[in-house]
Amino acid sequence: MEYKIKSRIWIEVDNNVLLGEGRVRLLNAIEKTGSLSKAAKSLNISYKKAWTLVDAVNKSAKKPVTQSSIGGKGGGGAILTPYGKSLIEAFDAINKNCWKHLDTQLEKIQSL
Amino acid sequence: MEYKIKSRIWIEVDNNVLLGEGRVRLLNAIEKTGSLSKAAKSLNISYKKAWTLVDAVNKSAKKPVTQSSIGGKGGGGAILTPYGKSLIEAFDAINKNCWKHLDTQLEKIQSL
DNA sequence: ATTCGTTATGTCTTTACAAATATAACGAAA
DNA sequence: TTTCGTTATATTTGTAAAGACATAACGAAT
């Protein structure tokens, strides 16, 4: 019976979403696995969905966020660009800050 | 081509939503119009949807947020309880604070 | 040249959620 | 006792998002 404040933040450009929590999760998984298909598996989403998300991010970001290669040893792969890495870092920092900030506000509602 | 940070906050109790921006908008409209059906019309949503939302709020809040009457002069109506009024006030204050806070964080991303 | 695991897409199906429609009940006032 | 605008609720219909499925291309290694 306790109230909780929850939040979602995201970055938009030209009125469409560039980056939200889900996309950041996916980019993190790409960084960890070096592959879009492995990242998708680790998050239990379809490859198609993962690809669509990454494609949307790359199309609306100022600079590409991932770089991918097709064929060759291991079939190919995907890695984050330096811009991509700093972007998700900044996002996570802002998000955590926001949670902290909201936690301090909760008492305003509890005490009613 | 400018990045923007957007956010949504909401209050949960027992893992389901108690209050979000849409519900607060609706409660504000009820306060202004004194009627759920008029509030729904003013927000261009169906009466059914408005009723379902208000019902969910009243069911999960610690105390009722609206009080309604059926029949009689004017057919009836709905008003906010004192608890409801203070709840939406607190929500709006927290929400605006959050926006302000996020605006100060935007440069972290712009500068990348 | 064949295999392999990947990236890159198109298309079709399902499903969850929103919207539309219908109907009952209520009580003051005329 | 009929009218009126409202609250309250069920049921059906429509739609957009998610998921499933299928297929092509690629390039290093064997």
mmCIF file of C-alpha atoms (C1' of nucleotides) in Angstrom:
data_model
loop_
_atom_site.group_PDB
_atom_site.id
_atom_site.type_symbol
_atom_site.label_atom_id
_atom_site.label_comp_id
_atom_site.label_asym_id
_atom_site.label_seq_id
_atom_site.Cartn_x
_atom_site.Cartn_y
_atom_site.Cartn_z
ATOM 1 C CA MET A 1 0.000 0.000 0.000
ATOM 2 C CA GLU A 2 2.999 2.285 -0.477
ATOM 3 C CA TYR A 3 3.033 4.936 -3.163
ATOM 4 C CA LYS A 4 5.978 4.988 -5.568
ATOM 5 C CA ILE A 5 7.016 7.600 -8.099
ATOM 6 C CA LYS A 6 8.175 6.139 -11.392
ATOM 7 C CA SER A 7 9.552 7.882 -14.425
ATOM 8 C CA ARG A 8 10.570 7.453 -18.012
ATOM 9 C CA ILE A 9 12.870 9.807 -19.820
ATOM 10 C CA TRP A 10 13.761 9.824 -23.484
ATOM 11 C CA ILE A 11 15.503 11.988 -26.031
ATOM 12 C CA GLU A 12 13.644 13.266 -29.068
ATOM 13 C CA VAL A 13 14.782 14.920 -32.224
ATOM 14 C CA ASP A 14 12.298 16.386 -34.721
ATOM 15 C CA ASN A 15 9.395 14.981 -32.709
ATOM 16 C CA ASN A 16 10.417 11.357 -32.896
ATOM 17 C CA VAL A 17 12.188 9.258 -30.337
ATOM 18 C CA LEU A 18 15.935 8.995 -30.566
ATOM 19 C CA LEU A 19 16.788 7.196 -27.364
ATOM 20 C CA GLY A 20 14.810 5.681 -24.511
ATOM 21 C CA GLU A 21 15.434 3.084 -21.843
ATOM 22 C CA GLY A 22 14.760 0.141 -24.140
ATOM 23 C CA ARG A 23 17.111 1.356 -26.826
ATOM 24 C CA VAL A 24 19.818 2.051 -24.288
ATOM 25 C CA ARG A 25 19.436 -1.474 -22.941
ATOM 26 C CA LEU A 26 19.863 -2.780 -26.468
ATOM 27 C CA LEU A 27 22.933 -0.649 -27.153
ATOM 28 C CA ASN A 28 24.475 -1.851 -23.918
ATOM 29 C CA ALA A 29 23.862 -5.436 -24.964
ATOM 30 C CA ILE A 30 25.504 -4.767 -28.326
ATOM 31 C CA GLU A 31 28.541 -3.358 -26.596
ATOM 32 C CA LYS A 32 28.748 -6.411 -24.372
ATOM 33 C CA THR A 33 28.207 -9.061 -27.075
ATOM 34 C CA GLY A 34 29.646 -7.414 -30.176
ATOM 35 C CA SER A 35 26.658 -8.615 -32.180
ATOM 36 C CA LEU A 36 23.127 -7.457 -32.836
ATOM 37 C CA SER A 37 21.676 -10.950 -32.997
ATOM 38 C CA LYS A 38 23.323 -11.985 -29.736
ATOM 39 C CA ALA A 39 22.181 -8.773 -28.117
ATOM 40 C CA ALA A 40 18.614 -9.471 -29.231
ATOM 41 C CA LYS A 41 18.757 -13.004 -27.837
ATOM 42 C CA SER A 42 20.104 -11.797 -24.515
ATOM 43 C CA LEU A 43 17.171 -9.401 -24.198
ATOM 44 C CA ASN A 44 14.587 -11.924 -25.421
ATOM 45 C CA ILE A 45 13.463 -9.790 -28.331
ATOM 46 C CA SER A 46 13.411 -10.744 -32.007
ATOM 47 C CA TYR A 47 16.323 -9.853 -34.221
ATOM 48 C CA LYS A 48 13.927 -7.925 -36.415
ATOM 49 C CA LYS A 49 12.799 -5.731 -33.569
ATOM 50 C CA ALA A 50 16.354 -5.113 -32.434
ATOM 51 C CA TRP A 51 17.411 -4.217 -35.950
ATOM 52 C CA THR A 52 14.508 -1.813 -36.404
ATOM 53 C CA LEU A 53 15.362 -0.058 -33.145
ATOM 54 C CA VAL A 54 19.040 0.340 -33.936
ATOM 55 C CA ASP A 55 18.189 1.494 -37.445
ATOM 56 C CA ALA A 56 15.884 4.173 -36.069
ATOM 57 C CA VAL A 57 18.544 5.369 -33.649
ATOM 58 C CA ASN A 58 21.196 5.636 -36.325
ATOM 59 C CA LYS A 59 18.856 7.444 -38.691
ATOM 60 C CA SER A 60 17.868 10.158 -36.224
ATOM 61 C CA ALA A 61 21.099 10.660 -34.299
ATOM 62 C CA LYS A 62 23.498 13.404 -35.322
ATOM 63 C CA LYS A 63 26.217 10.818 -35.850
ATOM 64 C CA PRO A 64 26.002 7.005 -36.171
ATOM 65 C CA VAL A 65 25.746 5.144 -32.901
ATOM 66 C CA THR A 66 26.712 1.676 -34.127
ATOM 67 C CA GLN A 67 28.958 0.319 -36.837
ATOM 68 C CA SER A 68 28.295 -3.080 -38.341
ATOM 69 C CA SER A 69 30.045 -5.521 -40.658
ATOM 70 C CA ILE A 70 28.529 -8.316 -42.738
ATOM 71 C CA GLY A 71 30.115 -11.684 -43.528
ATOM 72 C CA GLY A 72 33.613 -12.843 -42.765
ATOM 73 C CA LYS A 73 34.896 -14.621 -39.699
ATOM 74 C CA GLY A 74 32.030 -15.125 -37.282
ATOM 75 C CA GLY A 75 29.532 -13.840 -39.842
ATOM 76 C CA GLY A 76 29.983 -10.203 -38.950
ATOM 77 C CA GLY A 77 29.018 -8.096 -35.991
ATOM 78 C CA ALA A 78 28.097 -4.737 -34.586
ATOM 79 C CA ILE A 79 29.942 -2.397 -32.259
ATOM 80 C CA LEU A 80 29.211 0.959 -30.711
ATOM 81 C CA THR A 81 30.887 4.059 -32.055
ATOM 82 C CA PRO A 82 32.600 6.371 -29.549
ATOM 83 C CA TYR A 83 29.627 8.696 -29.994
ATOM 84 C CA GLY A 84 27.273 5.828 -29.178
ATOM 85 C CA LYS A 85 29.181 4.965 -26.034
ATOM 86 C CA SER A 86 29.192 8.497 -24.698
ATOM 87 C CA LEU A 87 25.533 8.905 -25.580
ATOM 88 C CA ILE A 88 24.357 5.953 -23.520
ATOM 89 C CA GLU A 89 26.654 6.952 -20.685
ATOM 90 C CA ALA A 90 25.163 10.418 -20.586
ATOM 91 C CA PHE A 91 21.654 9.009 -20.791
ATOM 92 C CA ASP A 92 22.211 6.656 -17.874
ATOM 93 C CA ALA A 93 23.687 9.418 -15.764
ATOM 94 C CA ILE A 94 20.745 11.726 -16.425
ATOM 95 C CA ASN A 95 18.269 8.950 -15.783
ATOM 96 C CA LYS A 96 19.787 8.005 -12.453
ATOM 97 C CA ASN A 97 19.878 11.644 -11.440
ATOM 98 C CA CYS A 98 16.213 11.907 -12.248
ATOM 99 C CA TRP A 99 15.321 8.900 -10.096
ATOM 100 C CA LYS A 100 17.279 10.340 -7.197
ATOM 101 C CA HIS A 101 15.598 13.660 -7.579
ATOM 102 C CA LEU A 102 12.141 12.077 -7.664
ATOM 103 C CA ASP A 103 12.816 9.996 -4.575
ATOM 104 C CA THR A 104 13.301 13.186 -2.599
ATOM 105 C CA GLN A 105 9.881 14.347 -3.750
ATOM 106 C CA LEU A 106 7.925 11.304 -2.655
ATOM 107 C CA GLU A 107 7.195 12.558 0.833
ATOM 108 C CA LYS A 108 5.100 15.354 -0.651
ATOM 109 C CA ILE A 109 2.587 12.698 -1.580
ATOM 110 C CA GLN A 110 3.003 10.240 1.271
ATOM 111 C CA SER A 111 2.168 12.896 3.802
ATOM 112 C CA LEU A 112 -1.192 13.824 2.281
ATOM 113 C CA MET B 1 17.848 18.961 -35.470
ATOM 114 C CA GLU B 2 17.890 19.839 -31.771
ATOM 115 C CA TYR B 3 17.822 17.173 -29.111
ATOM 116 C CA LYS B 4 15.140 17.410 -26.433
ATOM 117 C CA ILE B 5 14.747 15.512 -23.170
ATOM 118 C CA LYS B 6 11.190 14.454 -22.442
ATOM 119 C CA SER B 7 9.792 12.697 -19.424
ATOM 120 C CA ARG B 8 6.780 11.040 -17.964
ATOM 121 C CA ILE B 9 6.237 10.518 -14.279
ATOM 122 C CA TRP B 10 3.505 8.559 -12.584
ATOM 123 C CA ILE B 11 2.580 7.237 -9.184
ATOM 124 C CA GLU B 12 2.143 3.520 -8.620
ATOM 125 C CA VAL B 13 0.687 1.547 -5.773
ATOM 126 C CA ASP B 14 0.962 -2.258 -5.664
ATOM 127 C CA ASN B 15 2.512 -2.301 -9.138
ATOM 128 C CA ASN B 16 -0.349 -0.603 -10.929
ATOM 129 C CA VAL B 17 -0.724 2.969 -11.978
ATOM 130 C CA LEU B 18 -2.505 5.319 -9.624
ATOM 131 C CA LEU B 19 -1.903 8.670 -11.244
ATOM 132 C CA GLY B 20 -0.239 9.876 -14.435
ATOM 133 C CA GLU B 21 -0.407 12.949 -16.597
ATOM 134 C CA GLY B 22 -3.555 11.883 -18.426
ATOM 135 C CA ARG B 23 -5.435 11.104 -15.236
ATOM 136 C CA VAL B 24 -4.385 14.398 -13.690
ATOM 137 C CA ARG B 25 -5.634 16.227 -16.774
ATOM 138 C CA LEU B 26 -8.949 14.443 -16.373
ATOM 139 C CA LEU B 27 -9.226 15.241 -12.671
ATOM 140 C CA ASN B 28 -8.486 18.874 -13.425
ATOM 141 C CA ALA B 29 -11.271 18.898 -15.991
ATOM 142 C CA ILE B 30 -13.665 17.376 -13.470
ATOM 143 C CA GLU B 31 -12.800 20.087 -10.988
ATOM 144 C CA LYS B 32 -13.435 22.744 -13.601
ATOM 145 C CA THR B 33 -16.692 21.327 -15.002
ATOM 146 C CA GLY B 34 -18.230 19.562 -12.011
ATOM 147 C CA SER B 35 -19.140 16.621 -14.232
ATOM 148 C CA LEU B 36 -17.415 13.553 -15.581
ATOM 149 C CA SER B 37 -19.218 13.629 -18.919
ATOM 150 C CA LYS B 38 -18.417 17.294 -19.475
ATOM 151 C CA ALA B 39 -14.823 16.685 -18.478
ATOM 152 C CA ALA B 40 -14.612 13.857 -21.007
ATOM 153 C CA LYS B 41 -16.044 16.043 -23.762
ATOM 154 C CA SER B 42 -13.631 18.863 -22.981
ATOM 155 C CA LEU B 43 -10.719 16.466 -23.370
ATOM 156 C CA ASN B 44 -12.115 14.760 -26.469
ATOM 157 C CA ILE B 45 -12.183 11.336 -24.904
ATOM 158 C CA SER B 46 -15.163 9.017 -24.551
ATOM 159 C CA TYR B 47 -17.194 9.029 -21.364
ATOM 160 C CA LYS B 48 -16.402 5.348 -21.008
ATOM 161 C CA LYS B 49 -12.692 5.941 -21.047
ATOM 162 C CA ALA B 50 -12.974 8.792 -18.581
ATOM 163 C CA TRP B 51 -15.107 6.710 -16.255
ATOM 164 C CA THR B 52 -12.710 3.769 -16.383
ATOM 165 C CA LEU B 53 -9.789 6.039 -15.539
ATOM 166 C CA VAL B 54 -11.492 7.703 -12.597
ATOM 167 C CA ASP B 55 -12.699 4.348 -11.337
ATOM 168 C CA ALA B 56 -9.171 2.972 -11.421
ATOM 169 C CA VAL B 57 -7.861 5.994 -9.532
ATOM 170 C CA ASN B 58 -10.485 5.724 -6.815
ATOM 171 C CA LYS B 59 -9.941 2.002 -6.440
ATOM 172 C CA SER B 60 -6.197 2.235 -5.908
ATOM 173 C CA ALA B 61 -5.868 5.477 -3.984
ATOM 174 C CA LYS B 62 -5.697 5.420 -0.199
ATOM 175 C CA LYS B 63 -8.763 7.628 -0.054
ATOM 176 C CA PRO B 64 -11.350 8.466 -2.741
ATOM 177 C CA VAL B 65 -10.321 11.193 -5.130
ATOM 178 C CA THR B 66 -13.756 12.053 -6.546
ATOM 179 C CA GLN B 67 -17.274 11.994 -5.222
ATOM 180 C CA SER B 68 -20.201 11.542 -7.576
ATOM 181 C CA SER B 69 -23.961 11.800 -7.431
ATOM 182 C CA ILE B 70 -26.521 10.229 -9.764
ATOM 183 C CA GLY B 71 -29.840 11.721 -10.811
ATOM 184 C CA GLY B 72 -31.492 14.848 -9.495
ATOM 185 C CA LYS B 73 -31.171 18.407 -10.710
ATOM 186 C CA GLY B 74 -28.806 18.460 -13.679
ATOM 187 C CA GLY B 75 -28.638 14.673 -13.721
ATOM 188 C CA GLY B 76 -25.878 14.422 -11.192
ATOM 189 C CA GLY B 77 -22.207 15.276 -11.240
ATOM 190 C CA ALA B 78 -18.744 14.622 -9.935
ATOM 191 C CA ILE B 79 -16.440 16.697 -7.780
ATOM 192 C CA LEU B 80 -12.970 16.269 -6.375
ATOM 193 C CA THR B 81 -12.480 15.419 -2.746
ATOM 194 C CA PRO B 82 -10.015 17.539 -0.746
ATOM 195 C CA TYR B 83 -7.636 14.582 -0.964
ATOM 196 C CA GLY B 84 -8.021 14.543 -4.744
ATOM 197 C CA LYS B 85 -7.284 18.250 -4.998
ATOM 198 C CA SER B 86 -4.115 18.055 -2.940
ATOM 199 C CA LEU B 87 -3.006 14.958 -4.824
ATOM 200 C CA ILE B 88 -3.114 16.580 -8.243
ATOM 201 C CA GLU B 89 -1.499 19.721 -6.872
ATOM 202 C CA ALA B 90 1.397 17.724 -5.487
ATOM 203 C CA PHE B 91 1.704 15.769 -8.712
ATOM 204 C CA ASP B 92 1.863 18.907 -10.841
ATOM 205 C CA ALA B 93 4.486 20.441 -8.588
ATOM 206 C CA ILE B 94 6.675 17.360 -8.735
ATOM 207 C CA ASN B 95 6.248 17.084 -12.480
ATOM 208 C CA LYS B 96 7.253 20.674 -13.130
ATOM 209 C CA ASN B 97 10.247 20.273 -10.855
ATOM 210 C CA CYS B 98 11.271 17.243 -12.856
ATOM 211 C CA TRP B 99 11.083 19.120 -16.160
ATOM 212 C CA LYS B 100 13.191 21.934 -14.748
ATOM 213 C CA HIS B 101 15.724 19.493 -13.463
ATOM 214 C CA LEU B 102 15.980 17.713 -16.806
ATOM 215 C CA ASP B 103 16.398 20.965 -18.720
ATOM 216 C CA THR B 104 19.573 21.608 -16.781
ATOM 217 C CA GLN B 105 20.879 18.208 -17.887
ATOM 218 C CA LEU B 106 20.379 18.671 -21.613
ATOM 219 C CA GLU B 107 23.770 20.207 -22.252
ATOM 220 C CA LYS B 108 25.414 16.942 -21.247
ATOM 221 C CA ILE B 109 24.049 15.509 -24.455
ATOM 222 C CA GLN B 110 24.167 18.516 -26.735
ATOM 223 C CA SER B 111 27.879 18.877 -26.178
ATOM 224 C CA LEU B 112 28.777 15.347 -27.278
ATOM 225 C "C1'" DA C 1 32.544 -23.627 -54.302
ATOM 226 C "C1'" DT C 2 30.483 -24.661 -49.814
ATOM 227 C "C1'" DT C 3 29.627 -23.717 -45.132
ATOM 228 C "C1'" DC C 4 28.546 -20.624 -41.397
ATOM 229 C "C1'" DG C 5 26.729 -16.950 -38.477
ATOM 230 C "C1'" DT C 6 25.751 -12.731 -39.168
ATOM 231 C "C1'" DT C 7 23.355 -8.282 -41.115
ATOM 232 C "C1'" DA C 8 19.439 -6.619 -43.644
ATOM 233 C "C1'" DT C 9 14.668 -6.571 -45.199
ATOM 234 C "C1'" DG C 10 9.745 -7.838 -46.658
ATOM 235 C "C1'" DT C 11 5.322 -9.780 -45.457
ATOM 236 C "C1'" DC C 12 1.873 -11.917 -43.048
ATOM 237 C "C1'" DT C 13 -0.496 -12.962 -38.609
ATOM 238 C "C1'" DT C 14 -1.760 -12.259 -34.148
ATOM 239 C "C1'" DT C 15 -2.980 -9.713 -30.215
ATOM 240 C "C1'" DA C 16 -3.585 -6.178 -26.997
ATOM 241 C "C1'" DC C 17 -5.574 -1.831 -26.527
ATOM 242 C "C1'" DA C 18 -8.622 1.986 -27.947
ATOM 243 C "C1'" DA C 19 -12.974 3.389 -29.772
ATOM 244 C "C1'" DA C 20 -17.685 2.953 -30.686
ATOM 245 C "C1'" DT C 21 -22.237 1.521 -29.474
ATOM 246 C "C1'" DA C 22 -25.905 0.151 -26.382
ATOM 247 C "C1'" DT C 23 -28.500 0.123 -22.169
ATOM 248 C "C1'" DA C 24 -29.866 0.488 -17.309
ATOM 249 C "C1'" DA C 25 -30.428 3.259 -13.150
ATOM 250 C "C1'" DC C 26 -30.986 7.348 -10.690
ATOM 251 C "C1'" DG C 27 -33.486 11.423 -8.554
ATOM 252 C "C1'" DA C 28 -34.956 16.302 -8.692
ATOM 253 C "C1'" DA C 29 -38.224 19.127 -11.015
ATOM 254 C "C1'" DA C 30 -42.025 20.149 -13.934
ATOM 255 C "C1'" DT D 1 -45.398 10.111 -13.993
ATOM 256 C "C1'" DT D 2 -42.582 11.902 -17.546
ATOM 257 C "C1'" DT D 3 -38.511 14.304 -18.827
ATOM 258 C "C1'" DC D 4 -33.667 15.187 -18.533
ATOM 259 C "C1'" DG D 5 -28.644 14.853 -18.074
ATOM 260 C "C1'" DT D 6 -25.997 12.404 -15.622
ATOM 261 C "C1'" DT D 7 -23.427 8.084 -13.612
ATOM 262 C "C1'" DA D 8 -22.432 3.276 -14.349
ATOM 263 C "C1'" DT D 9 -21.401 -0.814 -17.026
ATOM 264 C "C1'" DA D 10 -21.377 -4.534 -20.814
ATOM 265 C "C1'" DT D 11 -20.476 -5.785 -25.456
ATOM 266 C "C1'" DT D 12 -18.919 -5.347 -29.896
ATOM 267 C "C1'" DT D 13 -15.901 -3.416 -33.429
ATOM 268 C "C1'" DG D 14 -11.750 -1.342 -35.252
ATOM 269 C "C1'" DT D 15 -6.806 -0.444 -35.367
ATOM 270 C "C1'" DA D 16 -2.104 0.021 -34.586
ATOM 271 C "C1'" DA D 17 1.754 -2.257 -32.543
ATOM 272 C "C1'" DA D 18 4.189 -6.585 -31.735
ATOM 273 C "C1'" DG D 19 5.456 -11.040 -33.153
ATOM 274 C "C1'" DA D 20 6.331 -14.781 -36.288
ATOM 275 C "C1'" DC D 21 8.137 -16.339 -40.506
ATOM 276 C "C1'" DA D 22 10.723 -16.170 -44.724
ATOM 277 C "C1'" DT D 23 14.590 -14.904 -47.593
ATOM 278 C "C1'" DA D 24 18.604 -12.577 -49.589
ATOM 279 C "C1'" DA D 25 23.379 -10.957 -49.214
ATOM 280 C "C1'" DC D 26 27.833 -10.938 -47.396
ATOM 281 C "C1'" DG D 27 32.782 -12.441 -46.744
ATOM 282 C "C1'" DA D 28 36.336 -15.165 -44.284
ATOM 283 C "C1'" DA D 29 37.725 -19.863 -43.692
ATOM 284 C "C1'" DT D 30 37.841 -24.551 -45.137
#
